[in-house]
Amino acid sequence: MYYMFSFSKNSSVTYLKVIAMNAYMKKIVTGASFFFICASVNAQKILDQYIREAYSTNLVLQGKKLALDKSLLAVKEAHNLYLPTTWLETQYTLAKGGRTIDIPIGDLLNPVYTTLNQLTSSNSFPQIRNVKEQFLPNNFYDVRIKTTMPILNADISINRNIKQKEVELKENEILIYKRELTKEIKMAYYNYLMSGNAIRILEGALSIVKQNLKLNESLLRNGKGLPAYVTRAESEVMDVENQLLNARNSEQNAIAYFNFLLNKPLKTNIVQEEINLELSQMQQLLAKENNVFLREEIKSFNTASNISENILKMNRSFSKPRLNAFVDMAAQGFDFRVNRNSFFYLGGVQLQIPIYSGKRNLMKIEQTQYDLQSLKLNTEQLQEQLQLAALQSLNNAQNAYNGYLTNMKKQESAAQYFKLMERGYTEGVNSFIEFLDARNQLTSAQLQLNISKYRFLAGLAEFERQTAGYQLQ
């Protein structure tokens, strides 16, 4: 550390100036300018890698993928309704009482048997009783292998189309969430970078104010300074330390939220790469044509309309006949006896023709028509909302862009002003208060430029979300 004493003809106070501070401030100013001009070429690639990683690790997205897999199975299930259905059905009954039928077999045969016994002079033909048989089978088993198959049923094909459209809805939900997740990841990453850069700016400012504090304390001990300057320097140190603490807390929050989106431990380190703002590319991006009809939300509403149309078609087909075929391979008997006569088969076709249902189907048709009209109105309203959101995001991005350019000029002016004040303070022309004011202006300009840069990037991420500009994997 090298020191230089300078004396002012117009002041009774001799200032101790630090040459090293001058060199350090030049590094700070130059580094701050370089920070906003140069950036890593791989920054966007790293951010894209994080986005792709989130597509496979985000818990909400995994849940939506499970819902999609479930819908795909529902499509297969609807298609398999064309296939026959076979099942085993068994029944065993015990019964006593109930309706019966009287069979007068004794009254019919006993006279005959009596005559035969007289003719043969024997008792070979005994007398028998009348029989009373109950209708309910007792100790009776019934085993069947039943098979049914639809031959003519319009609802099956319509239901399959509905299930396929529901798959499209689930796919659109995944794409919608991917776009929202992409925006959130970008904004979280920009907040992380903004907090990190603010920390570096404030650390540089803290080094300066601490050096000022040491300088004024040294001047006071040598009888050349004023206590007020020491108090002011201490206040500046405390103020910058508080800002630095807030910036570090903000960085930790940004890290935690970013890792939360990627389903990682909240304190996992993040690869930090700066984003280069090429102004020509930014202007081209802001001039991008807005086409909200490419949004997945519009596609989802159109798909929902197609589903309602299929439901309407299904309701209108209520009067169409339905034809099914069936066949039973079965065995029946008493006391679990099985023989050749126990086995049988039964087959046929079943035709169902609706005749009257109290106009319930007509009411369902009207309800579905109202649903279609409501969906059309909601689609038009959604289109207007998306166009409004896209226009607002474009204007916000342009405002942030203009603010970034303005703050860039302010930072350049503040850097030049600080150089002049620092030189004047070194030469004893400017006061310590003017020097601190110039330092505060420079730090404030650097922080504002840092904020405006990432506010502009966040505005671009929002504009990209509203215009579906990001190429999803």
Short mmCIF file of C-alpha atoms in Angstrom, two decimals:
data_model
loop_
_atom_site.label_atom_id
_atom_site.label_comp_id
_atom_site.label_asym_id
_atom_site.label_seq_id
_atom_site.Cartn_x
_atom_site.Cartn_y
_atom_site.Cartn_z
CA MET A 1 0.00 0.00 0.00
CA TYR A 2 1.38 3.33 -1.07
CA TYR A 3 0.31 6.67 0.40
CA MET A 4 0.68 10.20 -0.91
CA PHE A 5 0.32 13.43 1.04
CA SER A 6 -1.17 16.43 -0.77
CA PHE A 7 -1.80 19.93 0.52
CA SER A 8 -4.47 22.36 -0.59
CA LYS A 9 -3.78 26.08 -0.67
CA ASN A 10 -7.45 26.85 -0.02
CA SER A 11 -7.90 24.57 2.99
CA SER A 12 -6.37 24.23 6.42
CA VAL A 13 -6.85 20.46 6.40
CA THR A 14 -4.21 18.21 4.90
CA TYR A 15 -5.67 15.09 3.30
CA LEU A 16 -4.04 11.72 3.27
CA LYS A 17 -4.82 10.13 -0.08
CA VAL A 18 -4.45 6.54 -1.09
CA ILE A 19 -3.04 5.83 -4.53
CA ALA A 20 -4.04 2.18 -4.28
CA MET A 21 -7.68 3.24 -3.81
CA ASN A 22 -7.55 5.02 -7.13
CA ALA A 23 -6.26 1.95 -8.89
CA TYR A 24 -8.84 -0.24 -7.16
CA MET A 25 -11.72 2.01 -8.18
CA LYS A 26 -10.54 1.92 -11.77
CA LYS A 27 -10.75 -1.84 -11.60
CA ILE A 28 -14.26 -1.66 -10.14
CA VAL A 29 -15.53 0.72 -12.79
CA THR A 30 -13.83 -1.14 -15.61
CA GLY A 31 -15.09 -4.49 -14.29
CA ALA A 32 -18.64 -3.22 -13.99
CA SER A 33 -18.59 -2.03 -17.60
CA PHE A 34 -16.99 -5.25 -18.76
CA PHE A 35 -19.64 -7.19 -16.85
CA PHE A 36 -22.41 -5.75 -19.00
CA ILE A 37 -20.52 -5.97 -22.30
CA CYS A 38 -18.92 -9.41 -22.20
CA ALA A 39 -20.55 -12.70 -21.29
CA SER A 40 -20.06 -16.40 -21.64
CA VAL A 41 -20.96 -17.90 -25.00
CA ASN A 42 -22.29 -21.03 -23.30
CA ALA A 43 -24.65 -19.17 -20.94
CA GLN A 44 -27.81 -19.87 -22.89
CA LYS A 45 -26.74 -23.46 -23.43
CA ILE A 46 -26.31 -23.94 -19.70
CA LEU A 47 -29.73 -22.46 -19.03
CA ASP A 48 -31.25 -24.74 -21.68
CA GLN A 49 -29.58 -27.70 -20.00
CA TYR A 50 -31.21 -26.75 -16.72
CA ILE A 51 -34.56 -26.44 -18.47
CA ARG A 52 -34.22 -29.88 -20.06
CA GLU A 53 -33.23 -31.29 -16.69
CA ALA A 54 -36.34 -29.78 -15.12
CA TYR A 55 -38.49 -31.47 -17.76
CA SER A 56 -37.43 -34.84 -16.37
CA THR A 57 -37.19 -34.02 -12.64
CA ASN A 58 -39.99 -31.56 -11.86
CA LEU A 59 -42.57 -33.27 -9.66
CA VAL A 60 -45.62 -31.49 -11.09
CA LEU A 61 -44.56 -32.38 -14.62
CA GLN A 62 -44.05 -36.01 -13.60
CA GLY A 63 -47.59 -36.06 -12.23
CA LYS A 64 -48.96 -34.71 -15.51
CA LYS A 65 -47.03 -37.37 -17.43
CA LEU A 66 -48.63 -40.04 -15.27
CA ALA A 67 -52.06 -38.58 -16.13
CA LEU A 68 -51.10 -38.78 -19.83
CA ASP A 69 -50.08 -42.43 -19.48
CA LYS A 70 -53.42 -43.11 -17.82
CA SER A 71 -55.26 -41.46 -20.73
CA LEU A 72 -53.31 -43.57 -23.23
CA LEU A 73 -54.46 -46.69 -21.40
CA ALA A 74 -58.03 -45.39 -21.55
CA VAL A 75 -57.70 -45.18 -25.37
CA LYS A 76 -56.55 -48.81 -25.52
CA GLU A 77 -59.43 -49.77 -23.25
CA ALA A 78 -61.93 -48.00 -25.52
CA HIS A 79 -60.49 -49.76 -28.57
CA ASN A 80 -60.74 -53.16 -26.88
CA LEU A 81 -64.48 -52.71 -26.44
CA TYR A 82 -64.79 -54.15 -29.96
CA LEU A 83 -63.40 -57.45 -28.67
CA PRO A 84 -65.55 -60.17 -27.08
CA THR A 85 -65.93 -60.36 -23.32
CA THR A 86 -65.76 -63.77 -21.62
CA TRP A 87 -66.27 -64.65 -17.99
CA LEU A 88 -67.04 -67.63 -15.78
CA GLU A 89 -70.30 -67.58 -13.87
CA THR A 90 -71.34 -70.22 -11.32
CA GLN A 91 -74.41 -70.63 -9.18
CA TYR A 92 -75.48 -73.15 -6.54
CA THR A 93 -78.97 -72.99 -5.00
CA LEU A 94 -80.72 -74.47 -2.02
CA ALA A 95 -84.48 -73.98 -1.84
CA LYS A 96 -87.46 -75.02 0.22
CA GLY A 97 -91.05 -73.89 -0.09
CA GLY A 98 -92.45 -71.51 -2.59
CA ARG A 99 -94.74 -72.34 -5.47
CA THR A 100 -95.32 -75.98 -6.34
CA ILE A 101 -97.01 -78.04 -9.07
CA ASP A 102 -99.14 -81.11 -8.28
CA ILE A 103 -98.59 -84.14 -10.52
CA PRO A 104 -101.42 -86.73 -9.95
CA ILE A 105 -99.32 -89.67 -11.01
CA GLY A 106 -100.80 -91.90 -8.28
CA ASP A 107 -104.36 -91.18 -9.33
CA LEU A 108 -103.44 -92.03 -12.89
CA LEU A 109 -101.41 -95.20 -12.36
CA ASN A 110 -102.81 -96.82 -9.20
CA PRO A 111 -106.00 -98.15 -10.91
CA VAL A 112 -103.87 -99.60 -13.66
CA TYR A 113 -101.50 -101.18 -11.16
CA THR A 114 -104.42 -102.65 -9.21
CA THR A 115 -105.83 -104.28 -12.34
CA LEU A 116 -102.42 -105.69 -13.26
CA ASN A 117 -101.95 -107.13 -9.78
CA GLN A 118 -105.37 -108.87 -10.07
CA LEU A 119 -104.57 -110.30 -13.49
CA THR A 120 -101.20 -111.58 -12.36
CA SER A 121 -102.38 -112.62 -8.91
CA SER A 122 -99.37 -110.79 -7.45
CA ASN A 123 -98.28 -107.55 -5.84
CA SER A 124 -95.67 -106.70 -8.47
CA PHE A 125 -97.18 -103.28 -9.06
CA PRO A 126 -97.25 -101.31 -5.79
CA GLN A 127 -99.40 -98.29 -5.16
CA ILE A 128 -97.67 -94.90 -5.62
CA ARG A 129 -98.40 -91.44 -4.25
CA ASN A 130 -99.20 -88.26 -6.05
CA VAL A 131 -96.15 -85.96 -6.52
CA LYS A 132 -95.88 -82.29 -5.46
CA GLU A 133 -92.81 -80.61 -7.12
CA GLN A 134 -91.56 -77.12 -6.11
CA PHE A 135 -90.51 -74.64 -8.77
CA LEU A 136 -87.36 -73.48 -6.99
CA PRO A 137 -84.48 -75.87 -7.65
CA ASN A 138 -82.98 -77.41 -4.53
CA ASN A 139 -79.37 -78.59 -4.34
CA PHE A 140 -78.87 -77.39 -7.90
CA TYR A 141 -75.70 -76.15 -9.61
CA ASP A 142 -75.29 -74.04 -12.77
CA VAL A 143 -71.83 -73.40 -14.30
CA ARG A 144 -71.48 -71.23 -17.40
CA ILE A 145 -68.72 -69.71 -19.51
CA LYS A 146 -70.47 -66.68 -20.95
CA THR A 147 -69.23 -64.67 -23.95
CA THR A 148 -70.71 -61.49 -25.42
CA MET A 149 -69.53 -59.41 -28.35
CA PRO A 150 -70.87 -56.16 -29.82
CA ILE A 151 -71.75 -56.33 -33.49
CA LEU A 152 -73.42 -52.98 -34.03
CA ASN A 153 -72.88 -50.15 -31.52
CA ALA A 154 -72.11 -46.58 -32.60
CA ASP A 155 -71.23 -45.49 -29.06
CA ILE A 156 -68.06 -47.56 -29.05
CA SER A 157 -66.38 -45.73 -31.94
CA ILE A 158 -67.52 -42.34 -30.63
CA ASN A 159 -66.21 -43.17 -27.16
CA ARG A 160 -62.85 -44.13 -28.65
CA ASN A 161 -62.63 -40.76 -30.42
CA ILE A 162 -63.43 -38.99 -27.15
CA LYS A 163 -60.66 -40.85 -25.34
CA GLN A 164 -58.18 -39.93 -28.09
CA LYS A 165 -59.13 -36.26 -27.73
CA GLU A 166 -58.65 -36.52 -23.98
CA VAL A 167 -55.10 -37.71 -24.66
CA GLU A 168 -54.55 -34.55 -26.70
CA LEU A 169 -55.81 -32.50 -23.75
CA LYS A 170 -53.30 -34.17 -21.43
CA GLU A 171 -50.51 -33.58 -23.95
CA ASN A 172 -51.45 -29.92 -24.17
CA GLU A 173 -51.48 -29.67 -20.38
CA ILE A 174 -47.92 -30.97 -20.34
CA LEU A 175 -46.84 -28.47 -23.00
CA ILE A 176 -48.57 -25.61 -21.17
CA TYR A 177 -46.84 -26.48 -17.92
CA LYS A 178 -43.52 -26.91 -19.72
CA ARG A 179 -43.79 -23.37 -21.05
CA GLU A 180 -44.71 -22.03 -17.62
CA LEU A 181 -41.91 -24.03 -16.03
CA THR A 182 -39.46 -22.70 -18.63
CA LYS A 183 -40.42 -19.13 -17.79
CA GLU A 184 -40.15 -19.75 -14.06
CA ILE A 185 -36.72 -21.37 -14.42
CA LYS A 186 -35.44 -18.51 -16.54
CA MET A 187 -36.71 -15.90 -14.11
CA ALA A 188 -35.30 -17.80 -11.13
CA TYR A 189 -31.95 -18.08 -12.90
CA TYR A 190 -31.96 -14.37 -13.74
CA ASN A 191 -32.78 -13.53 -10.12
CA TYR A 192 -29.86 -15.66 -9.04
CA LEU A 193 -27.49 -13.91 -11.45
CA MET A 194 -28.84 -10.49 -10.47
CA SER A 195 -28.32 -11.22 -6.77
CA GLY A 196 -24.80 -12.51 -7.40
CA ASN A 197 -23.84 -9.46 -9.42
CA ALA A 198 -25.36 -7.16 -6.79
CA ILE A 199 -23.22 -8.91 -4.17
CA ARG A 200 -20.05 -8.29 -6.19
CA ILE A 201 -20.97 -4.63 -6.74
CA LEU A 202 -21.70 -4.13 -3.04
CA GLU A 203 -18.54 -5.98 -2.02
CA GLY A 204 -16.56 -3.54 -4.14
CA ALA A 205 -18.44 -0.63 -2.61
CA LEU A 206 -17.87 -2.03 0.88
CA SER A 207 -14.14 -2.24 0.25
CA ILE A 208 -14.14 1.43 -0.77
CA VAL A 209 -16.13 2.71 2.21
CA LYS A 210 -14.00 0.67 4.61
CA GLN A 211 -10.90 2.16 3.06
CA ASN A 212 -12.46 5.61 3.46
CA LEU A 213 -13.20 4.83 7.10
CA LYS A 214 -9.58 3.80 7.73
CA LEU A 215 -8.37 6.92 5.93
CA ASN A 216 -10.53 9.29 8.00
CA GLU A 217 -9.66 7.51 11.24
CA SER A 218 -5.97 7.91 10.37
CA LEU A 219 -6.48 11.60 9.58
CA LEU A 220 -8.34 12.08 12.87
CA ARG A 221 -5.56 10.44 14.88
CA ASN A 222 -3.01 12.71 13.17
CA GLY A 223 -5.14 15.75 13.94
CA LYS A 224 -5.90 16.38 10.28
CA GLY A 225 -9.48 15.07 10.08
CA LEU A 226 -12.86 15.76 11.56
CA PRO A 227 -14.97 13.47 13.80
CA ALA A 228 -17.99 14.11 11.59
CA TYR A 229 -16.15 12.56 8.64
CA VAL A 230 -15.41 9.43 10.69
CA THR A 231 -19.05 9.19 11.78
CA ARG A 232 -20.23 9.61 8.20
CA ALA A 233 -17.77 6.97 6.99
CA GLU A 234 -18.97 4.51 9.67
CA SER A 235 -22.56 5.14 8.63
CA GLU A 236 -21.65 4.44 5.01
CA VAL A 237 -20.00 1.15 6.01
CA MET A 238 -23.05 0.05 7.99
CA ASP A 239 -25.38 0.99 5.15
CA VAL A 240 -23.42 -0.97 2.54
CA GLU A 241 -23.06 -3.96 4.89
CA ASN A 242 -26.85 -4.01 5.36
CA GLN A 243 -27.38 -3.88 1.59
CA LEU A 244 -24.85 -6.66 1.13
CA LEU A 245 -26.59 -8.83 3.73
CA ASN A 246 -29.93 -8.32 1.98
CA ALA A 247 -28.37 -9.19 -1.37
CA ARG A 248 -26.89 -12.41 0.03
CA ASN A 249 -30.25 -13.40 1.51
CA SER A 250 -31.89 -12.70 -1.84
CA GLU A 251 -29.29 -14.91 -3.53
CA GLN A 252 -30.03 -17.76 -1.12
CA ASN A 253 -33.75 -17.41 -1.81
CA ALA A 254 -33.11 -17.45 -5.54
CA ILE A 255 -30.92 -20.55 -5.24
CA ALA A 256 -33.55 -22.35 -3.13
CA TYR A 257 -36.41 -21.54 -5.54
CA PHE A 258 -34.36 -22.51 -8.59
CA ASN A 259 -33.47 -25.88 -7.05
CA PHE A 260 -37.07 -26.34 -5.97
CA LEU A 261 -38.17 -26.11 -9.59
CA LEU A 262 -35.60 -28.77 -10.52
CA ASN A 263 -36.53 -31.00 -7.55
CA LYS A 264 -33.02 -30.75 -6.12
CA PRO A 265 -31.74 -30.07 -2.60
CA LEU A 266 -32.42 -26.40 -1.95
CA LYS A 267 -28.77 -25.49 -1.35
CA THR A 268 -27.36 -27.17 -4.46
CA ASN A 269 -24.81 -24.98 -6.23
CA ILE A 270 -25.86 -23.43 -9.52
CA VAL A 271 -23.55 -22.98 -12.49
CA GLN A 272 -23.29 -19.22 -12.93
CA GLU A 273 -22.86 -17.92 -16.46
CA GLU A 274 -23.71 -14.43 -17.57
CA ILE A 275 -26.20 -13.70 -20.32
CA ASN A 276 -24.95 -11.49 -23.11
CA LEU A 277 -27.36 -8.84 -24.32
CA GLU A 278 -26.83 -8.35 -28.02
CA LEU A 279 -28.98 -5.34 -28.73
CA SER A 280 -29.65 -6.20 -32.38
CA GLN A 281 -30.94 -9.64 -31.44
CA MET A 282 -33.07 -8.16 -28.69
CA GLN A 283 -34.69 -5.78 -31.16
CA GLN A 284 -35.40 -8.65 -33.55
CA LEU A 285 -36.95 -10.67 -30.75
CA LEU A 286 -39.21 -7.82 -29.70
CA ALA A 287 -40.29 -7.40 -33.32
CA LYS A 288 -41.42 -11.03 -33.47
CA GLU A 289 -44.92 -11.56 -34.84
CA ASN A 290 -47.47 -12.45 -32.19
CA ASN A 291 -49.60 -15.48 -33.04
CA VAL A 292 -51.64 -16.56 -30.04
CA PHE A 293 -53.32 -19.28 -32.13
CA LEU A 294 -50.13 -21.31 -31.68
CA ARG A 295 -50.69 -21.36 -27.93
CA GLU A 296 -51.53 -24.73 -26.45
CA GLU A 297 -54.36 -23.12 -24.49
CA ILE A 298 -56.21 -22.39 -27.75
CA LYS A 299 -55.54 -25.93 -28.95
CA SER A 300 -56.95 -27.30 -25.70
CA PHE A 301 -60.16 -25.32 -26.14
CA ASN A 302 -60.48 -26.57 -29.71
CA THR A 303 -59.94 -30.13 -28.51
CA ALA A 304 -62.56 -29.64 -25.80
CA SER A 305 -64.96 -28.47 -28.52
CA ASN A 306 -64.25 -31.63 -30.50
CA ILE A 307 -65.00 -33.72 -27.41
CA SER A 308 -68.32 -31.92 -26.94
CA GLU A 309 -69.15 -32.51 -30.60
CA ASN A 310 -68.51 -36.23 -30.13
CA ILE A 311 -70.68 -36.25 -27.02
CA LEU A 312 -73.40 -34.54 -29.03
CA LYS A 313 -73.01 -37.17 -31.73
CA MET A 314 -73.29 -39.91 -29.11
CA ASN A 315 -76.44 -38.38 -27.64
CA ARG A 316 -78.00 -38.11 -31.09
CA SER A 317 -77.31 -41.79 -31.78
CA PHE A 318 -79.56 -42.92 -28.93
CA SER A 319 -82.23 -44.08 -31.41
CA LYS A 320 -79.86 -46.30 -33.37
CA PRO A 321 -80.22 -50.04 -32.73
CA ARG A 322 -77.58 -52.00 -30.86
CA LEU A 323 -76.84 -55.57 -31.83
CA ASN A 324 -74.88 -57.98 -29.64
CA ALA A 325 -74.08 -61.68 -29.92
CA PHE A 326 -73.78 -64.06 -26.99
CA VAL A 327 -72.96 -67.70 -26.34
CA ASP A 328 -72.94 -69.77 -23.13
CA MET A 329 -71.04 -73.01 -22.59
CA ALA A 330 -72.68 -74.50 -19.49
CA ALA A 331 -73.41 -77.47 -17.26
CA GLN A 332 -76.36 -78.03 -14.89
CA GLY A 333 -77.45 -80.69 -12.49
CA PHE A 334 -78.63 -81.76 -9.03
CA ASP A 335 -76.52 -83.09 -6.18
CA PHE A 336 -73.33 -82.17 -8.08
CA ARG A 337 -73.85 -85.03 -10.46
CA VAL A 338 -72.11 -84.62 -13.81
CA ASN A 339 -72.93 -86.71 -16.84
CA ARG A 340 -73.35 -86.40 -20.54
CA ASN A 341 -76.75 -84.78 -20.20
CA SER A 342 -75.40 -82.08 -17.85
CA PHE A 343 -73.55 -80.19 -20.61
CA PHE A 344 -75.21 -77.79 -23.04
CA TYR A 345 -74.59 -74.56 -24.98
CA LEU A 346 -76.83 -71.59 -25.54
CA GLY A 347 -76.23 -68.85 -28.11
CA GLY A 348 -78.01 -66.11 -29.94
CA VAL A 349 -78.15 -62.42 -30.83
CA GLN A 350 -79.67 -59.55 -28.93
CA LEU A 351 -81.19 -56.53 -30.66
CA GLN A 352 -82.00 -53.41 -28.67
CA ILE A 353 -84.05 -50.61 -30.25
CA PRO A 354 -84.89 -47.59 -28.04
CA ILE A 355 -88.50 -46.50 -28.31
CA TYR A 356 -89.24 -44.02 -25.54
CA SER A 357 -87.17 -42.51 -22.72
CA GLY A 358 -89.22 -39.57 -21.52
CA LYS A 359 -87.30 -37.14 -23.81
CA ARG A 360 -84.23 -37.43 -21.57
CA ASN A 361 -81.97 -37.94 -24.56
CA LEU A 362 -83.37 -34.85 -26.26
CA MET A 363 -82.61 -32.84 -23.14
CA LYS A 364 -79.04 -34.19 -23.13
CA ILE A 365 -78.67 -33.07 -26.73
CA GLU A 366 -79.76 -29.53 -25.85
CA GLN A 367 -77.40 -29.45 -22.86
CA THR A 368 -74.47 -30.50 -25.05
CA GLN A 369 -75.36 -27.82 -27.60
CA TYR A 370 -75.25 -25.21 -24.85
CA ASP A 371 -71.86 -26.57 -23.79
CA LEU A 372 -70.59 -26.13 -27.34
CA GLN A 373 -71.79 -22.55 -27.50
CA SER A 374 -70.19 -21.81 -24.15
CA LEU A 375 -66.88 -23.30 -25.32
CA LYS A 376 -66.92 -21.14 -28.43
CA LEU A 377 -67.48 -18.01 -26.34
CA ASN A 378 -64.75 -19.02 -23.92
CA THR A 379 -62.38 -19.65 -26.82
CA GLU A 380 -62.99 -16.18 -28.24
CA GLN A 381 -62.52 -14.65 -24.80
CA LEU A 382 -59.30 -16.61 -24.28
CA GLN A 383 -57.95 -15.44 -27.63
CA GLU A 384 -58.57 -11.83 -26.65
CA GLN A 385 -56.98 -12.37 -23.23
CA LEU A 386 -53.90 -13.98 -24.76
CA GLN A 387 -53.56 -11.18 -27.30
CA LEU A 388 -53.83 -8.64 -24.49
CA ALA A 389 -51.27 -10.50 -22.38
CA ALA A 390 -48.88 -10.75 -25.35
CA LEU A 391 -49.24 -7.03 -26.10
CA GLN A 392 -48.68 -6.09 -22.46
CA SER A 393 -45.65 -8.35 -22.17
CA LEU A 394 -44.23 -6.82 -25.35
CA ASN A 395 -44.71 -3.29 -24.02
CA ASN A 396 -43.22 -4.26 -20.65
CA ALA A 397 -40.21 -5.81 -22.37
CA GLN A 398 -39.72 -2.70 -24.50
CA ASN A 399 -39.99 -0.49 -21.41
CA ALA A 400 -37.43 -2.65 -19.64
CA TYR A 401 -35.23 -2.48 -22.73
CA ASN A 402 -35.42 1.31 -22.77
CA GLY A 403 -34.71 1.37 -19.04
CA TYR A 404 -31.66 -0.81 -19.58
CA LEU A 405 -30.29 1.55 -22.22
CA THR A 406 -30.97 4.55 -19.97
CA ASN A 407 -29.29 2.95 -16.96
CA MET A 408 -26.32 1.99 -19.11
CA LYS A 409 -25.81 5.66 -19.95
CA LYS A 410 -26.34 6.63 -16.30
CA GLN A 411 -23.71 4.12 -15.22
CA GLU A 412 -21.24 5.53 -17.74
CA SER A 413 -21.97 9.08 -16.57
CA ALA A 414 -21.69 8.04 -12.90
CA ALA A 415 -18.35 6.35 -13.59
CA GLN A 416 -16.98 9.47 -15.28
CA TYR A 417 -18.36 11.69 -12.51
CA PHE A 418 -16.75 9.48 -9.86
CA LYS A 419 -13.40 9.72 -11.62
CA LEU A 420 -13.63 13.51 -11.57
CA MET A 421 -14.68 13.62 -7.92
CA GLU A 422 -12.05 11.09 -6.94
CA ARG A 423 -9.37 13.11 -8.69
CA GLY A 424 -10.64 16.33 -7.15
CA TYR A 425 -10.75 14.72 -3.72
CA THR A 426 -7.20 13.47 -4.19
CA GLU A 427 -6.05 16.95 -5.14
CA GLY A 428 -8.02 18.57 -2.31
CA VAL A 429 -10.41 20.40 -4.61
CA ASN A 430 -13.55 18.43 -3.69
CA SER A 431 -14.78 17.62 -0.23
CA PHE A 432 -15.19 14.26 1.40
CA ILE A 433 -18.98 14.58 1.17
CA GLU A 434 -18.77 15.15 -2.59
CA PHE A 435 -16.54 12.12 -2.91
CA LEU A 436 -19.03 9.93 -0.98
CA ASP A 437 -21.89 11.29 -3.01
CA ALA A 438 -20.10 10.36 -6.24
CA ARG A 439 -19.36 6.91 -4.85
CA ASN A 440 -23.01 6.44 -3.89
CA GLN A 441 -24.14 7.55 -7.34
CA LEU A 442 -21.78 5.06 -8.99
CA THR A 443 -22.86 2.17 -6.79
CA SER A 444 -26.52 3.05 -7.27
CA ALA A 445 -26.04 3.28 -11.04
CA GLN A 446 -24.30 -0.10 -11.11
CA LEU A 447 -27.08 -1.69 -9.09
CA GLN A 448 -29.78 -0.10 -11.23
CA LEU A 449 -28.06 -1.28 -14.39
CA ASN A 450 -27.82 -4.77 -12.91
CA ILE A 451 -31.52 -4.74 -12.00
CA SER A 452 -32.64 -3.33 -15.35
CA LYS A 453 -30.61 -5.92 -17.24
CA TYR A 454 -32.27 -8.87 -15.57
CA ARG A 455 -35.61 -7.15 -15.48
CA PHE A 456 -35.33 -6.90 -19.23
CA LEU A 457 -34.36 -10.58 -19.47
CA ALA A 458 -37.33 -11.48 -17.27
CA GLY A 459 -39.54 -9.39 -19.55
CA LEU A 460 -38.22 -11.33 -22.53
CA ALA A 461 -38.98 -14.60 -20.75
CA GLU A 462 -42.54 -13.42 -20.11
CA PHE A 463 -42.91 -12.26 -23.71
CA GLU A 464 -41.54 -15.59 -24.90
CA ARG A 465 -44.11 -17.35 -22.71
CA GLN A 466 -47.01 -15.29 -24.00
CA THR A 467 -46.05 -15.85 -27.65
CA ALA A 468 -45.05 -19.55 -27.25
CA GLY A 469 -41.67 -18.66 -28.64
CA TYR A 470 -39.56 -21.23 -26.82
CA GLN A 471 -38.87 -24.41 -28.77
CA LEU A 472 -40.04 -27.17 -26.46
CA GLN A 473 -38.22 -30.47 -26.39
#
